[in-house]
Amino acid sequence: MSIVKEFKEFAVKGNVMDMAVGIIIGVAFGKIVSSFVADVMMPPIGLLVGGVDFSNLVVTLKAAEEGAEAVALRYGVFIQAVFDFVIVAFAVFIAVRALNSMRKKEAETPAAPPAPSAQEQLLMEIRDLLKQKPE
């Protein structure tokens, strides 16, 4: 079997295609979550914390010299990334919790009882006929 044919069989398998679709949907969902956090969650949080931006926090290890940039430990960017992660994780947690709540409500609604089988239907008809017969 040639390598091209083998690769073609691998790439067209259902699992690979499902994974590709999942990744594409995941990237699109990531954009939605990022927009939700940046545009909906962060403005009120920014008001609460007074507009603090941690990304400006740095420790200069070596000052800038002629022809060389300063060497700085930008720990504020890390703190901001952790803060953003916690907000995104909380937003996703709330969304998943809401979806699970809706699914649970759907599962709790009782299903209609199954229709009686043909044998049960026939027995019920016989019973009804016997009830109608005067003794």
Coordinates of N, CA and C in Angstrom, one line a residue:
M1 N 0.9 -1.2 0.0 CA 0.0 0.0 0.0 C 0.9 1.2 0.0
S2 N 0.6 2.2 -0.9 CA 1.5 3.3 -1.0 C 1.2 4.3 0.2
I3 N 2.1 5.1 0.5 CA 2.0 6.0 1.7 C 0.9 7.0 1.4
V4 N 0.7 7.4 0.2 CA -0.3 8.4 -0.1 C -1.7 7.8 0.1
K5 N -1.9 6.6 -0.3 CA -3.2 5.9 -0.2 C -3.4 5.6 1.3
E6 N -2.4 5.3 2.1 CA -2.5 5.0 3.5 C -2.9 6.3 4.2
F7 N -2.2 7.4 3.9 CA -2.6 8.7 4.5 C -4.0 9.1 4.1
K8 N -4.4 8.9 2.9 CA -5.8 9.2 2.5 C -6.8 8.5 3.3
E9 N -6.6 7.2 3.5 CA -7.5 6.4 4.4 C -7.5 6.9 5.8
F10 N -6.4 7.3 6.3 CA -6.3 7.8 7.7 C -7.0 9.1 7.8
A11 N -6.8 10.0 6.8 CA -7.4 11.4 6.9 C -8.9 11.4 6.7
V12 N -9.4 10.4 6.0 CA -10.9 10.5 5.7 C -11.7 9.6 6.7
K13 N -11.0 9.0 7.6 CA -11.7 8.2 8.7 C -12.6 9.1 9.5
G14 N -13.7 8.6 10.0 CA -14.6 9.4 10.7 C -14.1 10.1 11.9
N15 N -13.2 9.4 12.7 CA -12.6 10.0 13.9 C -11.8 11.2 13.6
V16 N -11.0 11.2 12.5 CA -10.2 12.4 12.2 C -11.1 13.5 11.8
M17 N -12.2 13.3 11.0 CA -13.1 14.3 10.6 C -13.8 14.9 11.8
D18 N -14.3 14.0 12.7 CA -15.0 14.5 13.9 C -14.1 15.4 14.7
M19 N -12.8 15.0 14.8 CA -11.9 15.8 15.6 C -11.6 17.1 15.0
A20 N -11.5 17.1 13.6 CA -11.3 18.4 12.9 C -12.5 19.3 13.1
V21 N -13.7 18.8 13.1 CA -14.9 19.6 13.3 C -14.9 20.1 14.7
G22 N -14.6 19.3 15.7 CA -14.5 19.7 17.1 C -13.5 20.8 17.3
I23 N -12.4 20.7 16.7 CA -11.4 21.8 16.8 C -11.9 23.1 16.3
I24 N -12.5 23.0 15.1 CA -13.0 24.2 14.5 C -14.1 24.9 15.3
I25 N -15.0 24.1 15.8 CA -16.1 24.6 16.7 C -15.5 25.1 18.0
G26 N -14.4 24.4 18.5 CA -13.8 24.9 19.7 C -13.1 26.3 19.5
V27 N -12.5 26.5 18.4 CA -11.9 27.8 18.1 C -12.9 28.9 18.1
A28 N -14.0 28.6 17.4 CA -15.1 29.6 17.3 C -15.7 29.8 18.7
F29 N -15.9 28.8 19.5 CA -16.4 29.0 20.8 C -15.5 29.8 21.7
G30 N -14.2 29.5 21.5 CA -13.2 30.3 22.2 C -13.3 31.8 21.9
K31 N -13.6 32.2 20.7 CA -13.8 33.6 20.4 C -15.0 34.1 21.1
I32 N -16.0 33.3 21.1 CA -17.3 33.8 21.8 C -17.0 34.0 23.3
V33 N -16.3 33.0 23.9 CA -16.0 33.2 25.4 C -15.0 34.3 25.6
S34 N -14.0 34.5 24.7 CA -13.1 35.7 24.9 C -13.9 37.0 24.8
S35 N -14.8 37.1 23.8 CA -15.6 38.3 23.7 C -16.5 38.5 24.9
F36 N -17.1 37.4 25.4 CA -17.9 37.5 26.6 C -17.1 38.0 27.8
V37 N -15.9 37.5 28.0 CA -15.1 38.0 29.1 C -14.7 39.4 28.9
A38 N -14.1 39.7 27.7 CA -13.6 41.1 27.5 C -14.7 42.1 27.4
D39 N -15.8 41.8 26.8 CA -16.8 42.8 26.6 C -18.0 42.9 27.6
V40 N -18.2 41.8 28.3 CA -19.3 41.7 29.2 C -18.9 41.6 30.6
M41 N -17.9 40.7 30.9 CA -17.5 40.5 32.3 C -16.5 41.5 32.8
M42 N -15.5 41.9 32.0 CA -14.4 42.7 32.5 C -14.9 44.2 32.8
P43 N -15.8 44.8 32.0 CA -16.1 46.2 32.4 C -16.7 46.3 33.8
P44 N -17.7 45.5 34.2 CA -18.1 45.6 35.6 C -17.0 45.2 36.7
I45 N -16.2 44.2 36.3 CA -15.1 43.8 37.2 C -14.1 45.0 37.3
G46 N -13.9 45.6 36.2 CA -13.0 46.8 36.2 C -13.5 47.9 37.1
L47 N -14.8 48.1 37.1 CA -15.4 49.1 37.9 C -15.2 48.7 39.4
L48 N -15.4 47.5 39.7 CA -15.3 47.0 41.1 C -13.9 47.1 41.6
V49 N -12.9 46.8 40.8 CA -11.5 46.8 41.3 C -10.8 48.1 41.0
G50 N -11.5 49.1 40.4 CA -10.9 50.4 40.2 C -10.1 50.5 38.9
G51 N -10.3 49.6 38.0 CA -9.6 49.6 36.7 C -8.1 49.2 36.8
V52 N -7.8 48.3 37.8 CA -6.5 47.9 38.0 C -6.0 47.0 36.8
D53 N -4.9 47.3 36.3 CA -4.3 46.5 35.2 C -3.0 46.0 35.7
F54 N -2.9 44.7 35.9 CA -1.7 44.1 36.5 C -0.5 44.1 35.5
S55 N -0.8 44.2 34.2 CA 0.2 44.0 33.2 C 1.3 45.0 33.3
N56 N 1.1 46.1 34.0 CA 2.2 47.1 34.1 C 3.2 46.8 35.2
L57 N 3.0 45.8 36.0 CA 3.9 45.4 37.1 C 5.1 44.7 36.6
V58 N 6.3 45.3 36.8 CA 7.5 44.7 36.3 C 8.6 44.9 37.4
V59 N 9.6 44.1 37.3 CA 10.8 44.2 38.1 C 12.0 44.3 37.1
T60 N 12.7 45.4 37.1 CA 13.8 45.5 36.1 C 15.0 44.8 36.7
L61 N 15.5 43.8 35.9 CA 16.7 43.1 36.4 C 18.0 43.8 35.9
K62 N 17.9 44.4 34.7 CA 19.0 45.1 34.2 C 18.5 46.3 33.4
A63 N 19.0 47.4 33.7 CA 18.5 48.7 33.0 C 18.9 48.7 31.6
A64 N 18.2 49.4 30.8 CA 18.5 49.5 29.4 C 19.8 50.2 29.2
E65 N 20.5 49.7 28.2 CA 21.8 50.3 27.9 C 21.8 50.7 26.4
E66 N 22.8 51.4 26.0 CA 22.8 51.8 24.6 C 22.9 50.6 23.7
G67 N 21.9 50.5 22.8 CA 21.8 49.3 21.9 C 21.2 48.1 22.5
A68 N 20.8 48.1 23.7 CA 20.2 46.9 24.4 C 19.0 47.3 25.2
E69 N 18.0 46.5 25.1 CA 16.8 46.8 25.8 C 16.9 46.3 27.3
A70 N 16.1 46.8 28.1 CA 16.1 46.5 29.6 C 15.7 45.0 29.7
V71 N 16.3 44.4 30.7 CA 15.9 43.0 31.0 C 14.9 43.2 32.2
A72 N 13.7 42.7 32.0 CA 12.6 42.9 33.0 C 11.8 41.7 33.2
L73 N 11.5 41.5 34.5 CA 10.6 40.4 34.9 C 9.2 40.9 34.9
R74 N 8.4 40.6 33.9 CA 7.1 41.1 33.8 C 6.1 40.2 34.5
Y75 N 6.1 40.2 35.8 CA 5.2 39.3 36.5 C 3.8 39.8 36.5
G76 N 3.5 41.0 36.2 CA 2.2 41.6 36.1 C 1.4 40.9 34.9
V77 N 2.1 40.7 33.8 CA 1.4 40.0 32.7 C 1.0 38.6 33.1
F78 N 1.8 37.9 33.9 CA 1.4 36.6 34.3 C 0.2 36.7 35.3
I79 N 0.2 37.6 36.2 CA -0.9 37.8 37.1 C -2.2 38.1 36.3
Q80 N -2.1 39.0 35.3 CA -3.2 39.3 34.5 C -3.7 38.1 33.8
A81 N -2.8 37.3 33.2 CA -3.2 36.1 32.5 C -4.0 35.1 33.4
V82 N -3.5 35.0 34.7 CA -4.1 34.1 35.7 C -5.5 34.7 36.0
F83 N -5.6 36.0 36.2 CA -6.8 36.6 36.5 C -7.9 36.4 35.4
D84 N -7.4 36.6 34.1 CA -8.3 36.4 33.0 C -8.7 34.9 32.9
F85 N -7.8 34.0 33.2 CA -8.1 32.6 33.1 C -9.2 32.3 34.2
V86 N -9.1 32.8 35.4 CA -10.1 32.5 36.4 C -11.5 33.1 36.0
I87 N -11.5 34.2 35.4 CA -12.8 34.8 34.9 C -13.3 33.9 33.8
V88 N -12.5 33.5 32.8 CA -13.0 32.7 31.7 C -13.5 31.3 32.3
A89 N -12.7 30.7 33.2 CA -13.1 29.4 33.7 C -14.4 29.6 34.5
F90 N -14.6 30.7 35.2 CA -15.9 30.9 36.0 C -17.0 31.1 35.0
A91 N -16.8 31.8 33.9 CA -17.9 32.1 32.9 C -18.3 30.8 32.3
V92 N -17.3 29.9 31.9 CA -17.6 28.6 31.3 C -18.3 27.7 32.3
F93 N -17.9 27.8 33.5 CA -18.5 27.0 34.6 C -20.0 27.3 34.7
I94 N -20.3 28.6 34.7 CA -21.7 29.1 34.8 C -22.5 28.6 33.6
A95 N -21.9 28.7 32.4 CA -22.6 28.3 31.2 C -22.9 26.8 31.2
V96 N -21.9 26.0 31.6 CA -22.1 24.6 31.6 C -23.1 24.2 32.7
R97 N -23.0 24.9 33.8 CA -24.0 24.6 34.9 C -25.4 24.9 34.4
A98 N -25.6 26.0 33.7 CA -26.9 26.3 33.2 C -27.4 25.3 32.2
L99 N -26.5 24.8 31.3 CA -26.9 23.8 30.3 C -27.2 22.5 31.0
N100 N -26.4 22.1 32.0 CA -26.7 20.9 32.8 C -28.1 21.0 33.5
S101 N -28.4 22.2 34.0 CA -29.7 22.4 34.7 C -30.8 22.2 33.7
M102 N -30.7 22.8 32.5 CA -31.7 22.6 31.5 C -31.9 21.1 31.1
R103 N -30.7 20.4 30.9 CA -30.8 19.0 30.6 C -31.5 18.2 31.7
K104 N -31.2 18.5 32.9 CA -31.8 17.8 34.0 C -33.3 18.0 34.0
K105 N -33.7 19.2 33.7 CA -35.2 19.5 33.7 C -35.8 18.7 32.6
E106 N -35.1 18.6 31.4 CA -35.7 17.8 30.3 C -35.7 16.3 30.7
A107 N -34.7 15.8 31.4 CA -34.7 14.4 31.8 C -35.8 14.1 32.9
E108 N -36.1 15.1 33.7 CA -37.1 14.9 34.8 C -38.5 14.9 34.3
T109 N -38.8 15.4 33.1 CA -40.2 15.4 32.6 C -40.5 13.9 32.2
P110 N -41.6 13.4 32.8 CA -41.9 12.0 32.6 C -42.2 11.7 31.1
A111 N -41.8 10.6 30.6 CA -42.1 10.2 29.3 C -43.5 9.6 29.2
A112 N -44.1 9.7 28.1 CA -45.5 9.2 28.0 C -45.4 7.7 28.2
P113 N -46.4 7.1 28.8 CA -46.3 5.6 29.0 C -46.3 4.9 27.6
P114 N -45.7 3.8 27.5 CA -45.7 3.1 26.2 C -47.1 2.6 25.9
A115 N -47.3 2.6 24.6 CA -48.6 2.1 24.1 C -48.7 0.6 24.5
P116 N -49.9 0.2 24.8 CA -50.1 -1.3 25.1 C -49.7 -2.1 23.9
S117 N -49.2 -3.3 24.2 CA -48.9 -4.2 23.1 C -50.2 -4.7 22.4
A118 N -50.0 -5.3 21.3 CA -51.2 -5.9 20.6 C -51.9 -6.9 21.4
Q119 N -51.2 -7.7 22.2 CA -51.8 -8.7 23.0 C -52.6 -8.0 24.2
E120 N -52.0 -7.0 24.8 CA -52.7 -6.3 25.8 C -54.0 -5.6 25.3
Q121 N -53.8 -5.0 24.1 CA -55.0 -4.3 23.5 C -56.1 -5.3 23.3
L122 N -55.8 -6.5 22.8 CA -56.8 -7.6 22.5 C -57.4 -8.0 23.8
L123 N -56.7 -8.2 24.9 CA -57.2 -8.6 26.2 C -58.1 -7.5 26.7
M124 N -57.8 -6.2 26.5 CA -58.7 -5.1 27.0 C -60.0 -5.1 26.2
E125 N -59.9 -5.4 24.9 CA -61.2 -5.5 24.1 C -62.1 -6.6 24.6
I126 N -61.4 -7.8 24.9 CA -62.2 -8.9 25.4 C -62.8 -8.5 26.8
R127 N -62.1 -7.9 27.6 CA -62.6 -7.5 28.9 C -63.8 -6.5 28.8
D128 N -63.6 -5.6 27.9 CA -64.7 -4.6 27.7 C -66.0 -5.3 27.1
L129 N -65.8 -6.3 26.2 CA -66.9 -7.0 25.7 C -67.6 -7.9 26.8
L130 N -66.8 -8.4 27.6 CA -67.4 -9.2 28.7 C -68.2 -8.4 29.7
K131 N -67.7 -7.1 29.9 CA -68.5 -6.2 30.8 C -69.8 -5.8 30.2
Q132 N -69.9 -5.7 28.9 CA -71.1 -5.3 28.2 C -72.2 -6.4 28.2
K133 N -71.8 -7.7 28.3 CA -72.7 -8.8 28.2 C -73.5 -8.9 29.4
P134 N -74.9 -8.9 29.3 CA -75.7 -9.1 30.5 C -75.7 -10.6 30.9
E135 N -75.8 -10.8 32.2 CA -75.7 -12.2 32.7 C -77.1 -12.8 32.9

